[in-house]
Amino acid sequence: MGPAGACWRGGRGPCGLRRWLSSCAVAPRVCVVGSGPAGFYTAQHILKHHGEARVDIYEKLPVPFGLVRFGVAPDHPEVKNVTNTFTQTARSERCAYYGNVTVGRDVTVAELQRCYHAVVLSYGAEDHRVLGIPGENLSGVYSAREFVGWYNGLPESQDLKPDLSCETALVLGHGNVALDIARILLSPLQLLRKTDITDGSLAALACSKVKRVWLVGRRGPLQVAFTIKELREMINLPGARAVLDPADFTGLENTIKGAPRPTKRLTELMIKTALEKPVEKAVEAQTAAPREWGLKFQRSPQEVLPSADGRRARGVRLALTRLQGSGDSAKAIPTGDTEELECGLVLSSIGYRSVPLEPAVPFDAQRGVIPNSSGRVEGVPGLYCSGWVKRGATGVIITTMNDSFDTAQSVLEDLQRGVLDVATSREGFGAVESILRSRGVRPVSFSDWEKIDAAEVARGRAAGKPREKIVDPQEMLQLISH
Ligand code: FAD
């Protein structure tokens, strides 16, 4: 039994439910908002377990796949293979994709609810957490979201043009996104050239003067959020050496004896890198390395310091911290001491954040999520949510898959129990299309996307890359208009 069966809830078995659902007179119409992993996995599960349901996916950009296209690092092509499964779902005759439709602007959730039996909000996290410190808005300070979007071709980040003329960059955060950014900044150009990184960012990185990246975290080595694969990639990065302070790791070997295996292995790798003397040949290679990176622990940003003219970042003042408690729940408490670190580039990688869609849709501003119970939006029957907007902006694609299956299961159960009224048919896209036409919106179909995809792959092939992303939505629309 696949993962769908594993998360089965409710009294009737999957086969019984499938039989029952197939006997319904009116085919349920479900609409999903957002075409990232959450949207596609929700659609996939509903289509697989309901033989009649039809699912329409609405996406604000012309192109699908959310953060798989605009977040996942260009040098991690294997992660992007999930798009093959999403493509299969989109090609199902009971599924349709409508890109270039911003829900909340081009069509409201209330309008969608009138056209569909159920609406699932899977619109991800469109914002970032702010540092909330003086100097945050100085030039040279960027959020990870903007920076990642810039090198990955996110249309709204194409004007970023980050200033890479300094030697030292500081990344605030100890998660995988922070490591992705450090790796992209320090990777040899010949490695990046073979990826789907945009031409524009490749040209900027070719002129980059950045040769040192500090990754700064408020807590200690036992609290880092990155995983061993990403750490190993940094340690093995050609032309870059790791600078870890042995003092940060002394005594940790004993502390991790009873720790969960992933924490133990990750910490052991950090300890090995910090404490072990490299063999002679490696020493030569290391000292010759033109670039370096390091992890700085127990430091919390207090202020981004301005240059003499007050316009640019020239460094960051960090408050030193001590840990109160242990493990994941350890808190960083300022000791009262501070330290200044010089850098011309500050990248804040402290998390993405969802935004409210419309006043009519409940939103917990504190947690940055839509309040829900197993994906059922609180107080709004027929409205559901999945993915980062459901549980907050954490977790990898597999985590998002599981919680999307959970939401899809809630939809199926509500269909079965009659919570969703399918006695009357709903028009689905037929009705939405006229709303969109009246507002001058031209939806992009999945076969339109496949034309854009083919054009990108062809442009990339010429340059030896898997694809050259088109970064201007207007150009995408022109490409499919004839
Ligand atoms: P998203 O992927 O953000 O999808 C949301 C979609 O909704 C987007 O396409 C967006 O355009 C659309 N949308 C937004 N607003 C509207 C609207 N109003 N109307 C219509 N559509 C809208 N996971 C891994 O497993 N491996 C990795 O290597 C990895 N790398 C990552 C790198 C970065 C930089 C980040 C940020 C995350 C990474 N992840 C990785 C995590 C993974 O990307 C997420 O778990 C997953 O994308 C969350 O899915 P989602 O569908 O909730 O959100």
Coordinates of C-alpha atoms and ligand atoms in Angstrom, one line a residue:
M1 CA 0.0 0.0 0.0
G2 CA 1.3 3.5 -0.9
P3 CA 1.7 6.4 1.4
A4 CA -1.9 7.4 0.8
G5 CA -3.1 4.2 2.4
A6 CA -0.8 4.7 5.3
C7 CA -2.5 7.9 6.3
W8 CA -6.0 6.6 5.9
R9 CA -8.4 7.7 8.7
G10 CA -12.1 7.1 9.3
G11 CA -14.2 4.0 9.6
R12 CA -14.5 2.7 6.0
G13 CA -11.5 1.1 4.3
P14 CA -10.0 2.8 1.2
C15 CA -11.7 0.3 -1.2
G16 CA -15.1 0.7 0.4
L17 CA -14.7 4.5 0.2
R18 CA -13.6 4.4 -3.4
R19 CA -16.6 2.3 -4.3
W20 CA -18.9 4.6 -2.4
L21 CA -17.4 7.7 -3.9
S22 CA -17.6 6.3 -7.4
S23 CA -21.4 5.8 -6.9
C24 CA -22.0 9.5 -6.3
A25 CA -24.2 11.1 -8.9
V26 CA -22.4 14.4 -9.3
A27 CA -18.6 14.5 -9.9
P28 CA -17.1 16.6 -7.1
R29 CA -15.2 19.6 -8.3
V30 CA -12.2 20.5 -6.2
C31 CA -10.0 23.6 -6.7
V32 CA -6.5 23.9 -5.4
V33 CA -4.8 27.3 -5.0
G34 CA -1.0 27.1 -5.6
S35 CA 1.0 24.7 -7.8
G36 CA 3.9 23.9 -5.4
P37 CA 4.4 20.5 -3.9
A38 CA 1.4 21.0 -1.5
G39 CA -0.9 21.8 -4.4
F40 CA 0.2 18.9 -6.6
Y41 CA 0.3 16.3 -3.8
T42 CA -3.1 17.3 -2.6
A43 CA -4.5 17.0 -6.2
Q44 CA -2.7 13.7 -6.7
H45 CA -4.2 12.1 -3.6
I46 CA -7.7 13.2 -4.3
L47 CA -7.5 12.0 -7.9
K48 CA -6.0 8.7 -6.9
H49 CA -8.7 7.9 -4.2
H50 CA -11.7 9.3 -5.9
G51 CA -12.5 7.9 -9.3
E52 CA -14.8 10.8 -10.4
A53 CA -13.4 13.9 -8.7
R54 CA -12.0 16.7 -10.9
V55 CA -9.3 19.0 -9.7
D56 CA -8.3 22.4 -11.1
I57 CA -5.1 23.9 -9.9
Y58 CA -4.7 27.7 -10.0
E59 CA -1.3 29.3 -9.9
K60 CA -0.4 33.0 -9.8
L61 CA 2.7 32.6 -12.0
P62 CA 2.5 31.3 -15.6
V63 CA 4.8 28.5 -14.6
P64 CA 4.2 25.7 -12.1
F65 CA 6.0 23.9 -9.2
G66 CA 6.5 26.7 -6.6
L67 CA 9.7 26.4 -4.6
V68 CA 10.8 23.3 -6.5
R69 CA 11.6 25.8 -9.3
F70 CA 12.2 29.0 -7.3
G71 CA 13.7 27.6 -4.0
V72 CA 15.5 24.3 -4.5
A73 CA 19.2 25.0 -5.2
P74 CA 20.2 24.9 -8.9
D75 CA 23.0 22.4 -8.1
H76 CA 20.4 19.9 -6.6
P77 CA 18.8 18.7 -9.8
E78 CA 17.9 15.3 -8.3
V79 CA 15.4 17.1 -5.9
K80 CA 13.6 18.6 -8.9
N81 CA 12.7 15.2 -10.2
V82 CA 9.5 15.4 -8.2
T83 CA 8.2 17.6 -11.1
N84 CA 7.9 14.4 -13.2
T85 CA 5.3 13.1 -10.7
F86 CA 3.6 16.5 -10.7
T87 CA 3.5 16.5 -14.5
Q88 CA 1.8 13.1 -14.5
T89 CA -0.9 14.5 -12.2
A90 CA -1.3 17.6 -14.4
R91 CA -1.7 15.5 -17.5
S92 CA -4.5 13.4 -15.9
E93 CA -7.7 14.0 -17.8
R94 CA -9.5 14.8 -14.5
C95 CA -6.9 17.5 -13.6
A96 CA -6.3 21.0 -15.1
Y97 CA -3.7 23.7 -14.5
Y98 CA -4.5 27.4 -14.8
G99 CA -1.4 29.5 -14.4
N100 CA -1.2 33.3 -14.4
V101 CA -4.2 33.6 -12.1
T102 CA -3.6 35.3 -8.7
V103 CA -6.3 34.1 -6.3
G104 CA -7.4 37.0 -4.1
R105 CA -6.9 39.5 -6.9
D106 CA -8.1 38.0 -10.2
V107 CA -10.7 35.8 -8.5
T108 CA -11.7 35.7 -4.9
V109 CA -11.9 32.7 -2.6
A110 CA -15.7 33.3 -2.2
E111 CA -16.1 33.1 -6.0
L112 CA -14.1 29.9 -6.2
Q113 CA -16.3 28.4 -3.4
R114 CA -19.3 29.1 -5.5
C115 CA -17.8 27.3 -8.5
Y116 CA -16.3 24.3 -6.6
H117 CA -17.5 21.8 -4.0
A118 CA -14.2 22.2 -2.1
V119 CA -11.4 24.8 -2.2
V120 CA -7.9 23.9 -1.0
L121 CA -5.4 26.8 -0.2
S122 CA -1.8 25.7 -0.9
Y123 CA -0.3 29.0 -1.6
G124 CA 2.9 28.6 0.4
A125 CA 4.9 31.3 2.1
E126 CA 5.3 34.5 0.0
D127 CA 7.2 36.5 2.6
H128 CA 10.2 36.3 4.9
R129 CA 10.7 36.8 8.7
V130 CA 12.2 40.2 9.5
L131 CA 15.2 40.6 11.8
G132 CA 13.7 43.6 13.5
I133 CA 17.0 45.3 14.1
P134 CA 18.4 48.7 13.2
G135 CA 20.1 48.8 9.8
E136 CA 18.1 46.0 8.3
N137 CA 17.1 48.1 5.4
L138 CA 20.6 49.3 4.4
S139 CA 21.8 48.5 1.0
G140 CA 23.7 45.2 1.0
V141 CA 21.2 43.5 3.3
Y142 CA 18.9 40.9 1.6
S143 CA 16.5 38.3 2.7
A144 CA 17.3 34.7 1.8
R145 CA 14.0 34.6 -0.1
E146 CA 14.9 37.5 -2.4
F147 CA 18.4 36.2 -2.9
V148 CA 17.4 32.6 -3.6
G149 CA 14.6 34.0 -5.9
W150 CA 17.2 36.1 -7.7
Y151 CA 19.5 33.2 -8.7
N152 CA 16.6 30.9 -9.3
G153 CA 14.8 33.2 -11.7
L154 CA 11.8 34.3 -9.6
P155 CA 10.3 37.1 -11.6
E156 CA 9.7 39.5 -8.6
S157 CA 13.4 39.1 -7.5
Q158 CA 15.0 39.9 -10.8
D159 CA 15.7 43.6 -10.0
L160 CA 17.6 42.7 -6.8
K161 CA 21.0 42.9 -8.4
P162 CA 22.9 42.1 -5.2
D163 CA 26.1 44.0 -4.7
L164 CA 28.8 41.3 -4.6
S165 CA 31.8 43.7 -4.5
C166 CA 32.8 42.9 -0.9
E167 CA 35.0 40.0 0.3
T168 CA 33.0 38.9 3.3
A169 CA 29.4 37.9 3.4
L170 CA 27.4 37.0 6.5
V171 CA 24.5 34.7 6.4
L172 CA 22.2 34.8 9.4
G173 CA 20.8 31.4 10.1
H174 CA 21.9 27.8 10.4
G175 CA 19.4 26.0 8.2
N176 CA 19.7 24.3 4.8
V177 CA 18.7 27.5 3.0
A178 CA 21.6 29.3 4.7
L179 CA 24.0 26.6 3.5
D180 CA 22.5 26.7 -0.1
I181 CA 23.3 30.4 -0.2
A182 CA 26.8 30.0 1.1
R183 CA 27.5 27.2 -1.4
I184 CA 26.2 29.3 -4.3
L185 CA 28.3 32.2 -3.3
L186 CA 31.5 30.1 -3.0
S187 CA 31.0 27.4 -5.7
P188 CA 33.5 27.4 -8.6
L189 CA 31.8 28.9 -11.6
Q190 CA 32.4 25.9 -13.8
L191 CA 30.1 23.9 -11.5
L192 CA 27.3 26.4 -11.5
R193 CA 27.5 26.8 -15.3
K194 CA 26.1 23.2 -15.7
T195 CA 23.0 24.0 -13.6
D196 CA 19.8 25.8 -14.3
I197 CA 21.0 28.9 -12.4
T198 CA 19.9 32.0 -14.4
D199 CA 22.4 33.5 -16.9
G200 CA 22.0 36.9 -15.2
S201 CA 23.0 35.6 -11.8
L202 CA 25.8 33.6 -13.3
A203 CA 27.2 36.8 -14.9
A204 CA 27.0 38.6 -11.5
L205 CA 28.6 35.7 -9.7
A206 CA 31.4 35.7 -12.2
C207 CA 32.3 39.2 -11.1
S208 CA 31.8 38.5 -7.4
K209 CA 34.5 39.4 -5.0
V210 CA 33.0 37.4 -2.2
K211 CA 35.6 34.9 -0.9
R212 CA 34.5 34.4 2.7
V213 CA 31.1 33.4 4.1
W214 CA 30.3 33.3 7.8
L215 CA 27.2 31.5 8.8
V216 CA 26.0 32.9 12.1
G217 CA 23.5 31.3 14.5
R218 CA 22.1 32.3 17.9
R219 CA 22.5 28.9 19.4
G220 CA 25.1 26.1 19.4
P221 CA 26.2 23.2 17.2
L222 CA 23.6 20.9 18.7
Q223 CA 20.8 23.2 17.6
V224 CA 21.7 23.7 13.9
A225 CA 18.8 23.1 11.5
F226 CA 20.8 22.0 8.5
T227 CA 21.3 18.4 7.5
I228 CA 24.4 16.3 7.0
K229 CA 24.1 16.2 3.2
E230 CA 24.3 20.0 2.9
L231 CA 27.1 20.2 5.5
R232 CA 29.1 17.6 3.6
E233 CA 28.7 19.5 0.4
M234 CA 30.2 22.6 2.0
I235 CA 33.1 20.6 3.5
N236 CA 33.8 19.1 0.1
L237 CA 33.3 22.3 -1.9
P238 CA 36.3 22.6 -4.3
G239 CA 38.5 25.7 -3.7
A240 CA 36.9 26.5 -0.3
R241 CA 38.1 25.6 3.2
A242 CA 36.1 25.2 6.4
V243 CA 37.1 27.4 9.3
L244 CA 35.5 26.0 12.4
D245 CA 36.6 27.0 15.9
P246 CA 37.6 23.8 17.8
A247 CA 36.6 25.6 21.1
D248 CA 32.9 25.4 19.9
F249 CA 33.1 21.6 19.8
T250 CA 35.2 20.5 22.8
G251 CA 33.3 18.2 25.1
L252 CA 30.5 17.7 22.6
E253 CA 31.5 14.1 21.9
N254 CA 30.2 13.0 25.3
T255 CA 27.1 15.1 25.1
I256 CA 25.9 13.5 21.9
K257 CA 26.4 9.9 23.0
G258 CA 22.6 9.5 23.6
A259 CA 21.5 11.9 20.9
P260 CA 19.2 10.8 18.0
R261 CA 21.3 9.3 15.2
P262 CA 21.0 12.3 12.7
T263 CA 22.1 14.8 15.3
K264 CA 24.9 12.5 16.4
R265 CA 26.2 12.0 12.8
L266 CA 25.9 15.6 12.0
T267 CA 27.7 16.8 15.1
E268 CA 30.4 14.2 14.6
L269 CA 31.1 15.5 11.2
M270 CA 31.4 19.1 12.5
I271 CA 33.7 17.9 15.3
K272 CA 35.8 15.9 12.8
T273 CA 36.1 19.0 10.5
A274 CA 37.0 21.3 13.4
L275 CA 39.4 19.1 15.4
E276 CA 41.0 16.7 13.0
K277 CA 44.4 17.6 11.5
P278 CA 44.0 17.1 7.7
V279 CA 46.5 14.8 6.0
E280 CA 49.4 16.6 4.3
K281 CA 48.1 16.7 0.8
A282 CA 44.8 18.0 2.0
V283 CA 46.6 20.7 4.0
E284 CA 48.3 22.0 0.8
A285 CA 45.0 22.0 -1.0
Q286 CA 43.3 23.7 2.0
T287 CA 45.7 26.5 2.5
A288 CA 45.8 27.1 -1.3
A289 CA 42.0 27.4 -1.3
P290 CA 41.1 30.9 -2.4
R291 CA 37.8 30.8 -0.5
E292 CA 36.7 30.0 3.0
W293 CA 33.5 29.6 5.1
G294 CA 32.8 29.0 8.7
L295 CA 30.1 28.5 11.3
K296 CA 29.8 31.0 14.1
F297 CA 27.7 30.0 17.1
Q298 CA 25.9 31.7 20.0
R299 CA 25.7 35.1 18.3
S300 CA 22.6 37.0 17.8
P301 CA 22.4 40.0 15.4
Q302 CA 21.9 43.4 17.2
E303 CA 22.4 45.9 14.5
V304 CA 23.6 46.1 10.9
L305 CA 26.3 48.8 11.0
P306 CA 26.3 51.5 8.3
S307 CA 29.2 52.6 6.2
A308 CA 30.6 56.1 6.7
D309 CA 28.0 57.6 4.2
G310 CA 25.2 55.8 6.1
R311 CA 24.0 54.0 3.0
R312 CA 25.6 50.6 2.9
A313 CA 26.1 47.7 5.4
R314 CA 29.7 47.5 6.6
G315 CA 29.3 44.9 9.3
V316 CA 27.0 43.5 11.9
R317 CA 27.1 43.9 15.7
L318 CA 26.4 40.5 17.3
A319 CA 25.3 39.9 20.9
L320 CA 27.1 36.9 22.4
T321 CA 24.7 34.4 24.0
R322 CA 24.8 31.5 26.4
L323 CA 22.4 28.6 26.2
Q324 CA 19.7 28.1 28.7
G325 CA 18.4 24.5 28.6
S326 CA 19.5 21.9 26.2
G327 CA 18.6 20.2 22.9
D328 CA 16.1 21.7 20.6
S329 CA 14.4 23.7 23.3
A330 CA 17.6 25.5 24.4
K331 CA 17.2 29.3 24.5
A332 CA 19.9 31.8 23.5
I333 CA 20.3 34.4 26.3
P334 CA 22.5 37.5 25.7
T335 CA 25.5 37.6 27.9
G336 CA 25.9 41.3 27.6
D337 CA 29.0 41.0 25.5
T338 CA 29.0 42.0 21.9
E339 CA 31.3 41.6 18.9
E340 CA 31.5 43.3 15.5
L341 CA 32.0 41.4 12.3
E342 CA 32.9 43.2 9.2
C343 CA 31.0 42.3 6.0
G344 CA 29.6 44.1 3.0
L345 CA 26.8 41.6 2.3
V346 CA 24.3 40.4 4.9
L347 CA 21.8 37.6 4.0
S348 CA 19.1 37.0 6.5
S349 CA 18.0 33.4 6.4
I350 CA 15.8 33.2 9.4
G351 CA 12.7 31.8 7.7
Y352 CA 10.0 32.3 5.2
R353 CA 6.5 33.4 6.2
S354 CA 3.0 33.0 4.8
V355 CA 0.8 36.0 4.2
P356 CA -3.0 36.4 4.5
L357 CA -4.8 35.9 1.2
E358 CA -8.0 37.9 1.8
P359 CA -9.7 39.4 4.8
A360 CA -12.4 36.7 4.5
V361 CA -9.9 33.8 4.9
P362 CA -8.9 33.2 8.6
F363 CA -5.2 33.8 9.3
D364 CA -3.1 33.4 12.4
A365 CA -0.7 36.3 12.0
Q366 CA 1.3 35.2 15.0
R367 CA 2.1 31.7 13.6
G368 CA 1.9 32.8 10.0
V369 CA -0.6 30.0 9.1
I370 CA -4.2 29.5 8.3
P371 CA -5.8 28.0 11.5
N372 CA -7.0 24.5 10.6
S373 CA -7.7 21.1 11.9
S374 CA -6.2 18.3 9.7
G375 CA -6.4 20.9 6.8
R376 CA -10.0 21.9 7.5
V377 CA -9.9 25.7 7.7
E378 CA -11.5 26.7 11.1
G379 CA -14.9 28.2 10.7
V380 CA -15.2 27.9 6.9
P381 CA -16.8 24.7 5.7
G382 CA -15.6 23.6 2.3
L383 CA -12.3 25.4 2.7
Y384 CA -9.1 23.5 3.3
C385 CA -5.3 24.2 3.4
S386 CA -2.1 22.2 2.9
G387 CA 1.6 22.7 2.8
W388 CA 3.6 25.7 4.3
V389 CA 0.5 27.8 4.6
K390 CA -1.1 25.1 6.7
R391 CA 1.8 24.2 9.1
G392 CA 4.3 27.0 8.8
A393 CA 7.3 27.4 6.5
T394 CA 9.3 24.4 7.7
G395 CA 10.0 21.0 6.4
V396 CA 11.2 19.4 3.2
I397 CA 9.1 18.2 0.2
I398 CA 8.4 14.9 1.8
T399 CA 7.0 16.6 4.9
T400 CA 4.8 18.7 2.6
M401 CA 3.7 15.6 0.8
N402 CA 2.6 13.9 4.0
D403 CA 0.6 16.9 5.2
S404 CA -1.0 17.4 1.8
F405 CA -2.1 13.8 1.8
D406 CA -3.6 14.4 5.2
T407 CA -5.6 17.4 3.9
A408 CA -6.7 15.5 0.8
Q409 CA -7.9 12.7 3.1
S410 CA -10.0 15.3 5.0
V411 CA -11.6 16.4 1.7
L412 CA -12.4 12.7 0.8
E413 CA -13.8 12.1 4.3
D414 CA -16.0 15.2 4.1
L415 CA -17.3 14.0 0.7
Q416 CA -18.0 10.6 2.1
R417 CA -19.8 11.9 5.2
G418 CA -21.9 14.4 3.3
V419 CA -20.2 17.4 5.0
L420 CA -19.6 18.7 1.4
D421 CA -22.8 19.0 -0.5
V422 CA -22.3 17.4 -3.9
A423 CA -26.0 17.1 -4.7
T424 CA -25.8 20.1 -6.9
S425 CA -23.2 20.3 -9.6
R426 CA -20.7 23.1 -9.8
E427 CA -19.4 24.6 -13.0
G428 CA -15.8 24.7 -12.0
F429 CA -13.5 26.4 -14.5
G430 CA -16.4 27.0 -16.9
A431 CA -17.7 29.7 -14.4
V432 CA -14.3 31.0 -13.3
E433 CA -13.2 31.5 -17.0
S434 CA -15.9 34.1 -17.5
I435 CA -14.9 35.9 -14.3
L436 CA -11.3 35.9 -15.5
R437 CA -12.2 37.0 -19.0
S438 CA -14.3 39.9 -17.6
R439 CA -11.2 41.0 -15.7
G440 CA -8.8 40.7 -18.6
V441 CA -6.9 37.7 -17.2
R442 CA -5.5 35.1 -19.6
P443 CA -4.9 31.8 -17.9
V444 CA -2.0 29.6 -18.9
S445 CA -2.8 25.9 -19.4
F446 CA -0.4 23.0 -18.7
S447 CA 0.2 22.5 -22.4
D448 CA 1.1 26.2 -22.6
W449 CA 3.6 25.6 -19.7
E450 CA 5.0 22.6 -21.7
K451 CA 5.8 25.0 -24.6
I452 CA 7.6 27.4 -22.2
D453 CA 9.4 24.4 -20.7
A454 CA 10.5 23.2 -24.2
A455 CA 11.8 26.7 -25.0
E456 CA 13.7 26.9 -21.7
V457 CA 15.2 23.5 -22.3
A458 CA 16.2 24.4 -25.9
R459 CA 17.9 27.7 -24.7
G460 CA 19.7 25.8 -22.0
R461 CA 20.9 23.1 -24.3
A462 CA 22.8 25.7 -26.4
A463 CA 24.7 26.7 -23.2
G464 CA 25.2 23.2 -21.9
K465 CA 22.6 23.7 -19.1
P466 CA 19.5 21.7 -18.3
R467 CA 17.4 24.8 -19.0
E468 CA 17.7 28.6 -19.2
K469 CA 14.8 29.9 -17.2
I470 CA 12.7 32.7 -18.7
V471 CA 12.5 35.2 -15.9
D472 CA 10.0 37.7 -17.4
P473 CA 6.3 36.6 -17.2
Q474 CA 5.5 38.8 -20.2
E475 CA 8.0 37.0 -22.3
M476 CA 6.4 33.7 -21.2
L477 CA 3.0 34.9 -22.2
Q478 CA 4.3 36.2 -25.6
L479 CA 5.9 32.8 -26.2
I480 CA 2.5 31.0 -25.9
S481 CA 0.3 33.6 -27.6
H482 CA 1.0 32.3 -31.1
Ligands
FAD1 P1 5.4 26.5 -2.5 O1 6.4 25.6 -3.0 O2 5.9 27.9 -2.1 O3 4.2 26.7 -3.5 C1 3.2 27.6 -3.4 C2 2.7 28.0 -4.7 O4 1.5 28.9 -4.6 C3 3.7 28.9 -5.5 O5 3.8 28.3 -6.8 C4 3.1 30.3 -5.6 O6 3.5 31.0 -6.7 C5 1.6 30.0 -5.5 N1 0.8 31.1 -5.0 C6 1.1 32.0 -4.0 N2 0.2 32.9 -3.9 C7 -0.8 32.6 -4.8 C8 -2.1 33.1 -5.1 N3 -2.5 34.2 -4.4 N4 -2.8 32.6 -6.1 C9 -2.3 31.5 -6.8 N5 -1.1 30.9 -6.5 C10 -0.4 31.4 -5.5 N6 12.8 20.7 0.2 C11 13.5 19.5 -0.2 O7 12.9 18.4 0.0 N7 14.7 19.6 -0.8 C12 15.4 20.8 -1.0 O8 16.5 20.8 -1.6 C13 14.7 22.0 -0.7 N8 15.3 23.1 -0.9 C14 14.6 24.3 -0.5 C15 15.3 25.5 -0.8 C16 14.7 26.7 -0.4 C17 15.3 28.0 -0.6 C18 13.4 26.6 0.3 C19 12.7 27.9 0.7 C20 12.8 25.4 0.5 C21 13.4 24.3 0.1 N9 12.8 23.0 0.3 C22 13.4 21.9 0.0 C23 11.4 22.9 1.0 C24 10.3 22.8 -0.1 O9 10.5 23.7 -1.1 C25 8.9 23.1 0.6 O10 8.7 22.0 1.6 C26 7.8 23.1 -0.3 O11 8.0 23.8 -1.5 C27 6.5 23.7 0.3 O12 5.4 23.6 -0.6 P2 4.2 24.5 -0.8 O13 3.4 24.0 -1.9 O14 3.5 24.7 0.6 O15 4.8 26.0 -1.1

